[in-house]
Coordinates of C-alpha atoms and ligand atoms in Angstrom, one line a residue:
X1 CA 40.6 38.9 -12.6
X2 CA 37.7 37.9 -15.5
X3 CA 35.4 41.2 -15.7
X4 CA 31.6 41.0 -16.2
X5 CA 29.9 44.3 -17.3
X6 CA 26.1 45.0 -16.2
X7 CA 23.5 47.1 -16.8
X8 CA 19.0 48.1 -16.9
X9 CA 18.2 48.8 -20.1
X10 CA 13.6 49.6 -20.6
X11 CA 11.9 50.9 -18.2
X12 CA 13.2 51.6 -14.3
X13 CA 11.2 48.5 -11.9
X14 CA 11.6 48.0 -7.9
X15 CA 14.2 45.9 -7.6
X16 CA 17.2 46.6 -10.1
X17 CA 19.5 47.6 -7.5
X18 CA 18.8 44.6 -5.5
X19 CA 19.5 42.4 -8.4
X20 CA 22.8 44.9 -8.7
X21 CA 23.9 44.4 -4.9
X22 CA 23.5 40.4 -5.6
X23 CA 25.8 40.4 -8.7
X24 CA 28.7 42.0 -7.2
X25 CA 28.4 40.2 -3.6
X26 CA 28.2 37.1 -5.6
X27 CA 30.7 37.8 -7.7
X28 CA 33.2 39.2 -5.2
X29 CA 36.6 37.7 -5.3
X30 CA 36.2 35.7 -8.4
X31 CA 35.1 38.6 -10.8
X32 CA 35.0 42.2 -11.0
X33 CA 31.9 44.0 -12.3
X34 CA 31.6 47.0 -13.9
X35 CA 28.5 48.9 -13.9
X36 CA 26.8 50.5 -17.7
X37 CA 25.2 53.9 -17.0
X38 CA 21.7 54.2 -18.9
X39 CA 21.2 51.0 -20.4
X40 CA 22.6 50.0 -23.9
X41 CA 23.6 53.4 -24.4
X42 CA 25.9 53.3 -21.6
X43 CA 27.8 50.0 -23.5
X44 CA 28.1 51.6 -26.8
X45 CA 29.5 55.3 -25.2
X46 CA 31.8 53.4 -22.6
X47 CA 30.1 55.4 -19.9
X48 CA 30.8 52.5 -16.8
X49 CA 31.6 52.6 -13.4
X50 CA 33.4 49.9 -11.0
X51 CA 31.0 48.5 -8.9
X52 CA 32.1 46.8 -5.8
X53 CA 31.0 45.9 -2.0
X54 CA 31.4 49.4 -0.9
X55 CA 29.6 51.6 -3.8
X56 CA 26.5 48.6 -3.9
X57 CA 25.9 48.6 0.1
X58 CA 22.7 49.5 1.5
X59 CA 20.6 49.0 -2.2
X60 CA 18.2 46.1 -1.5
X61 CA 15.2 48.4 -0.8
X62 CA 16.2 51.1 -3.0
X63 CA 13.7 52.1 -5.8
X64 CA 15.1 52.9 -9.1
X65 CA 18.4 52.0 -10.2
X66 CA 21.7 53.2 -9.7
X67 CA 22.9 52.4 -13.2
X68 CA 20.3 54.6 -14.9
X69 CA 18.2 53.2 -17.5
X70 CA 17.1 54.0 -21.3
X71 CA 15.2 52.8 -24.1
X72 CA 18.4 52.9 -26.2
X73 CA 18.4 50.7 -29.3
X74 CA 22.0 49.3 -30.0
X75 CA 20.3 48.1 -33.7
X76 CA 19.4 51.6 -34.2
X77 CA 22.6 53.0 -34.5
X78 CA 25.2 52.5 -37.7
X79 CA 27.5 49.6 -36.2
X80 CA 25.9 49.4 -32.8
X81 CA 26.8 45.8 -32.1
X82 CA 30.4 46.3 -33.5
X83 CA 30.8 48.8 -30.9
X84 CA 29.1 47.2 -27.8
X85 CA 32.4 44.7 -29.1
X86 CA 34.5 47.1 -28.6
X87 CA 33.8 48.6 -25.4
X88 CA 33.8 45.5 -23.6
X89 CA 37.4 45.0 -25.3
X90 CA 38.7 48.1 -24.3
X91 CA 37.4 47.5 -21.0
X92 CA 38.4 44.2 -20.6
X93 CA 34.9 42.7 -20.0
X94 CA 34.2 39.4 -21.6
X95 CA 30.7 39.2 -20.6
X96 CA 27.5 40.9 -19.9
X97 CA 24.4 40.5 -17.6
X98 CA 21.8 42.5 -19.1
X99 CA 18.4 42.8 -17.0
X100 CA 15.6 44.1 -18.9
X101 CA 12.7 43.0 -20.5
X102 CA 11.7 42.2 -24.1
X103 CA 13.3 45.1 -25.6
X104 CA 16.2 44.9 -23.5
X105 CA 17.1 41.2 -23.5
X106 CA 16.2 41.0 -27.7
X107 CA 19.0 43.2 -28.0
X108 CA 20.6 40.3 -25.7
X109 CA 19.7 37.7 -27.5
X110 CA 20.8 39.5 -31.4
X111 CA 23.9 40.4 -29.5
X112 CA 24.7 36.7 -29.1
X113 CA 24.3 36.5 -32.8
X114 CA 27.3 38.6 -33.4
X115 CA 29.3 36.2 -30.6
X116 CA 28.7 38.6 -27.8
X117 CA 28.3 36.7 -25.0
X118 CA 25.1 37.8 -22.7
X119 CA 23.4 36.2 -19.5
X120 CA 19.5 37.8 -19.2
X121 CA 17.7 38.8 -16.0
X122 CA 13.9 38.9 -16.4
X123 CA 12.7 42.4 -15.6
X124 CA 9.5 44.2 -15.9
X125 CA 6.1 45.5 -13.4
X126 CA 4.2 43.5 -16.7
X127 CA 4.7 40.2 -16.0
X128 CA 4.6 39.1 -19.3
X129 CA 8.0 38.2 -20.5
X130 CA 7.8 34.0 -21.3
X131 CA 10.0 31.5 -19.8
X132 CA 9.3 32.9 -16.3
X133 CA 6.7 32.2 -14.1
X134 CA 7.5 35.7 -12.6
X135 CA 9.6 38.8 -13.8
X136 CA 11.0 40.7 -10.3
X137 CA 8.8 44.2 -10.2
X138 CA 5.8 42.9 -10.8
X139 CA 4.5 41.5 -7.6
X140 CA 5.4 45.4 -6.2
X141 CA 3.4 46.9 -9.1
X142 CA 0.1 44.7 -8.1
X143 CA 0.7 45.8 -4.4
X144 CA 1.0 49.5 -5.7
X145 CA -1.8 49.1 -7.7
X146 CA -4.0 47.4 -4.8
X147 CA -3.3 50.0 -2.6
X148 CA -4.7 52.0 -4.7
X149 CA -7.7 50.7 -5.2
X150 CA -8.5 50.2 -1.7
X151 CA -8.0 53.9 -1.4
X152 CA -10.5 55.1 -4.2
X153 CA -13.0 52.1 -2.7
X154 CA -13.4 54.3 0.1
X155 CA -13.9 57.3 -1.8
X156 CA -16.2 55.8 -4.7
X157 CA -18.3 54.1 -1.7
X158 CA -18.7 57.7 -0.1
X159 CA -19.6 59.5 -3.5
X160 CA -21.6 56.8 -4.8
X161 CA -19.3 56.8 -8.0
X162 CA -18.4 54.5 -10.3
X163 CA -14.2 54.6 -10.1
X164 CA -12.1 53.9 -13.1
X165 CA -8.7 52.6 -12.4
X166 CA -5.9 52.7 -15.3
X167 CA -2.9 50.4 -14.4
X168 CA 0.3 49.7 -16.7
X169 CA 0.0 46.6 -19.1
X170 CA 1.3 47.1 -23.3
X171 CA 0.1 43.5 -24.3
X172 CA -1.0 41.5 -21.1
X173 CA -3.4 42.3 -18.1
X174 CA -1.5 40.4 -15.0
X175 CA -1.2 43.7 -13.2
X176 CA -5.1 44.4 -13.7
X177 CA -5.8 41.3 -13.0
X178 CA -4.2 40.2 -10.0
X179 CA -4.7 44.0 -8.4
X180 CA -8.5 44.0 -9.6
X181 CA -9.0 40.5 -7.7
X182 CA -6.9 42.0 -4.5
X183 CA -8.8 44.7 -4.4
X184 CA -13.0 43.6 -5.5
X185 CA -12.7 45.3 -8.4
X186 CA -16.5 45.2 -10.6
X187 CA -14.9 44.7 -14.1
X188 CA -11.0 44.1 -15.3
X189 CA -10.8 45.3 -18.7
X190 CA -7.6 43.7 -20.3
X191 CA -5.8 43.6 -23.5
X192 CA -6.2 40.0 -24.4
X193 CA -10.4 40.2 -23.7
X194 CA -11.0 43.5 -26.3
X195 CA -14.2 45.0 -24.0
X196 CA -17.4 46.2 -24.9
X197 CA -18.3 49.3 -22.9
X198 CA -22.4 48.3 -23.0
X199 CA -21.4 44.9 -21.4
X200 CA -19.7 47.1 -18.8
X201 CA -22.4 49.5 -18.2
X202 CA -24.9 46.8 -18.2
X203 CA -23.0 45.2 -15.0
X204 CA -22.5 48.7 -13.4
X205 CA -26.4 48.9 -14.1
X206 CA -27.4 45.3 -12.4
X207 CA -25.1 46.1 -9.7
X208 CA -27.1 49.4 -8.7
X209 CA -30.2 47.5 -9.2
X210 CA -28.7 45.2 -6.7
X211 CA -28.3 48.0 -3.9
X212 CA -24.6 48.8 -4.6
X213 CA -24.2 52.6 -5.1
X214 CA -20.4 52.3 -6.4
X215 CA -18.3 50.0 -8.5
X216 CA -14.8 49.8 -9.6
X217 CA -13.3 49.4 -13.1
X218 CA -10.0 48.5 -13.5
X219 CA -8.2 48.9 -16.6
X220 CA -5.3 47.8 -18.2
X221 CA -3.3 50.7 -20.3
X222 CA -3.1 48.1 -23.7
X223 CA -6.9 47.0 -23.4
X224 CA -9.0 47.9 -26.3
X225 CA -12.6 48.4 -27.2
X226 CA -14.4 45.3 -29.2
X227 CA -15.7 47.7 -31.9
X228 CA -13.1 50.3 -32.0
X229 CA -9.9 48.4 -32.7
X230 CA -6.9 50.5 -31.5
X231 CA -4.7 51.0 -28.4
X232 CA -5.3 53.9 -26.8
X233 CA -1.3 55.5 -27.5
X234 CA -0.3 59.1 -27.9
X235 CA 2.0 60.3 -30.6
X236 CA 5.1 59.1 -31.6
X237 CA 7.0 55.4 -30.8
X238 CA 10.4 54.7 -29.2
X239 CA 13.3 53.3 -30.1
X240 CA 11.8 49.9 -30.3
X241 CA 9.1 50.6 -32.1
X242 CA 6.1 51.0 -28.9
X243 CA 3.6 53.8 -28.5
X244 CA 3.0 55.3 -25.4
X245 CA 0.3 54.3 -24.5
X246 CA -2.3 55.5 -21.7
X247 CA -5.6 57.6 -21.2
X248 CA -8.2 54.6 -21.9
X249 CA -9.7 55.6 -18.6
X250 CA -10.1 58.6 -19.8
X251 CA -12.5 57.4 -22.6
X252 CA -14.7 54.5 -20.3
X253 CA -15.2 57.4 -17.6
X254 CA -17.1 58.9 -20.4
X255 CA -18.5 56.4 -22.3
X256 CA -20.0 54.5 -18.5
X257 CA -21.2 58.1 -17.2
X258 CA -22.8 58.9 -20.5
X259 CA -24.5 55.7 -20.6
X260 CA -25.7 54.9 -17.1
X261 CA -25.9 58.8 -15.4
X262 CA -23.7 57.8 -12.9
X263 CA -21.0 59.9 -11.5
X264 CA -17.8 58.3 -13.1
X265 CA -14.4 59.7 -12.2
X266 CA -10.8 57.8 -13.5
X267 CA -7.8 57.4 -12.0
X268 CA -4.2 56.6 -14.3
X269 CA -1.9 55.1 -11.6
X270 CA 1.2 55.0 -14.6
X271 CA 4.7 55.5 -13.2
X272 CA 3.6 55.2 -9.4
X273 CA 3.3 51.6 -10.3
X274 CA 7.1 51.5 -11.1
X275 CA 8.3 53.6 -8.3
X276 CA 9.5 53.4 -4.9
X277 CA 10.8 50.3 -2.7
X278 CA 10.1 46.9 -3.6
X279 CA 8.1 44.2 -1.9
X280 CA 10.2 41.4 0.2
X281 CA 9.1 39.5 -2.8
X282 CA 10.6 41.1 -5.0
X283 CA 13.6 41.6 -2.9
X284 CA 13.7 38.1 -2.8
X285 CA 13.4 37.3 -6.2
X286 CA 15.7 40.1 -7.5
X287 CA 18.2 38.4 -5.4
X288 CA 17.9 35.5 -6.6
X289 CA 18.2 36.2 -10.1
X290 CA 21.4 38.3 -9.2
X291 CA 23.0 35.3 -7.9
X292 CA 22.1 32.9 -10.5
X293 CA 22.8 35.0 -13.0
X294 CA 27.0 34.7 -12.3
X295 CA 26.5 31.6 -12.0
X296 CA 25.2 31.1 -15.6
X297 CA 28.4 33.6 -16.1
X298 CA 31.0 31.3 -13.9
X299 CA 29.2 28.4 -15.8
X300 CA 29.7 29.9 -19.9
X301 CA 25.8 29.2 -20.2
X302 CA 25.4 32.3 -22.6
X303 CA 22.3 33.4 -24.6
X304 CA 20.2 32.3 -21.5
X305 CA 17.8 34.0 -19.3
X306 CA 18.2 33.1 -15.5
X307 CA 14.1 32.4 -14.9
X308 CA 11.8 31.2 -11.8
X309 CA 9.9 27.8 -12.7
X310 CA 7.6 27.2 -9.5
X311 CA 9.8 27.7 -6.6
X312 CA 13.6 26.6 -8.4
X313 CA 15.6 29.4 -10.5
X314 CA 16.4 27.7 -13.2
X315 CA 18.4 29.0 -17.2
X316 CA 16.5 29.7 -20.4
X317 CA 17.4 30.3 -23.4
X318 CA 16.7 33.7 -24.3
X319 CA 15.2 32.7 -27.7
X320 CA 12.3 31.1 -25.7
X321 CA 11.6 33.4 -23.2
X322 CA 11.1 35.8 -26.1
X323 CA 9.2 33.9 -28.6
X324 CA 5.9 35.6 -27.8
X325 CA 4.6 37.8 -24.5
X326 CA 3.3 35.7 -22.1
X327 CA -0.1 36.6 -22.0
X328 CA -3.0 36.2 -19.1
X329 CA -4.3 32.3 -18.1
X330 CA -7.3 32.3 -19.2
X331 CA -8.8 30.7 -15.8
X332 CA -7.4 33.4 -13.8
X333 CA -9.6 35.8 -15.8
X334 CA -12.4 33.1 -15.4
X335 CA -11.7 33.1 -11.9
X336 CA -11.7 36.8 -11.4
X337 CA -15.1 37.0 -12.9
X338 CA -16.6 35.1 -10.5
X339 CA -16.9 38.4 -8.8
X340 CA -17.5 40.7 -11.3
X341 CA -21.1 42.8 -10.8
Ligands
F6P401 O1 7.9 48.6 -18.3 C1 6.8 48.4 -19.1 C2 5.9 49.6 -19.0 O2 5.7 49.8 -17.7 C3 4.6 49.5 -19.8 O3 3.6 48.9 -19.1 C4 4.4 50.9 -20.2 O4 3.6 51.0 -21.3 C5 5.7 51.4 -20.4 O5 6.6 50.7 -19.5 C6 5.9 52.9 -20.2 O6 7.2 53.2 -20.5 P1 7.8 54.7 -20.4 O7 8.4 54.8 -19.0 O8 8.9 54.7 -21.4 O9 6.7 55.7 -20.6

């Protein structure tokens, strides 16, 4: 029987393992799958396990993935593609689905270079991988990231605070933006609008004029100040070449309570966002994706991405869907302002 290997490469996102349990029931009887531990580094090692019906049961919910997942570069390391080759001869798999995001499905898309064939599945709580109109992870993320906002709504309300609220986003602000709408946020701060923190306190300010004793900020993780240029990252970059980023919130807490003598307090929401079960959407979607992407396997249609285009799953090719991040619409931004101050 025709093996197909799989594997999560970038960071974990609610609903991997669903995407996993739709492979192999898909798959069952016609191929057999064989799981990648830890991403790409599992495919260059040869560290796999068989998957089937009984070892993938009971996953659609399930958080995480069962694979295990890394930021492992195969283009990093002396003759990486040469020997992703060579485990999938020696194990007898002739192709992979890879789901991931950018970092994960470049290396997808290179690998196809060196006549590896690879279907993609469009992963990541960003949103902002092209060719998609959604990536599976994100819709949970936004609820995560409502929920919390609801939460410190009640506390900024009784404090009379202004709340900052940090949620994930390197390059795009979909997850600020559609959890800042959900949830009345004041401002969304994201990293295709670089902010000024005046403009900010001057809404805060007109708001309190206006009888209001709180506000919300929410911030996206990648946004940046007008004036001051950079991403807020720590030290050091992975194996594709990102900072980690995080702690913006820390500096506009400042910077509003400084300004305007309100009490500011900032929240990061990071990894939370990531974690736990996902949303029937997602569920849904993850699904989905699973299922069409054997079929782009049973159908040779290599060096594509399997991709939602309104309400159809449809095939992209990979070198599309990673041309450039798929940034914000600008009239949902103009459309959340509507309720800014
Ligand atoms: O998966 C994308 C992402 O969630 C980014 O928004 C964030 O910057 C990054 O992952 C964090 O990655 P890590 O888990 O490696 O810190």
């Amino acid at each position: 029987m025709e093996r197909v290997g799989i594997l999560t490469g970038g960071g974990d996102c609610p609903g991997l393992n669903a995407v996993i349990r739709a492979v192999v029931r898909r798959a069952a009887g016609e191929r057999e799958v064989l799981g990648f531990r830890n991403g790409w580094a599992g495919v260059l090692e040869g560290d796999a396990l068989p998957l089937d019906l009984d070892n993938t049961r009971g996953l659609l919910h399930r958080g995480g993935t069962i694979l295990g997942t890394s930021r492992t570069n195969p283009f990093k390391e002396n003759g990486g593609a040469e020997r992703i080759a060579a485990t999938m001869e020696a194990n007898g798999v002739g192709s992979l689905i890879a789901i991931g995001g950018e970092d994960t499905l470049g290396v997808a898309r290179r690998l196809g270079e060196h006549g590896i064939d690879v279907v993609g599945v469009p992963k990541t709580i960003d949103n902002d991988l092209a060719g998609t109109d959604f990536t599976f992870g994100f819709h949970t993320a936004v609820q995560i990231a409502t929920d919390a906002i609801d939460r410190l709504h009640t506390t900024a309300e009784s404090h009379n605070r202004v709340m900052v609220v940090e949620v994930m986003g390197r390059h795009a602000g979909w997850i600020a933006v559609y959890s800042g709408m959900a949830g009345g946020a004041d401002s969304i701060l994201v990293p295709e609008r670089p902010f000024d923190v005046d403009e900010v306190c001057d809404r805060i300010r007109r708001r309190h004029s206006a009888g209001h004793s709180f506000s919300i900020v929410v911030v996206s993780e990648g946004a940046t100040p007008r004036d001051g240029g950079e991403t807020h990252a720590g030290a050091g970059t992975d194996a594709f070449g990102h900072a980690r980023l995080g702690g913006i919130a820390v500096d506009l807490e400042r910077g509003i309570e400084e300004r305007t003598g309100y009490e500011s307090r900032m929240t990061i929401l990071g990894h939370v966002q990531r974690g736990g079960t996902p949303t029937a959407f997602d569920r849904v979607l993850a699904t989905r994706f699973g299922v069409a992407a054997v079929d782009a396997v049973a159908a040779g249609e290599f060096g594509r991405m399997v991709a939602l285009h309104g309400t159809e799953i449809t095939r992209v090719p990979l070198e599309d869907a990673l041309a450039a991040p798929k940034l914000l619409d600008p009239s949902l931004y103009e459309t959340a302002e509507v309720f800014f101050g």
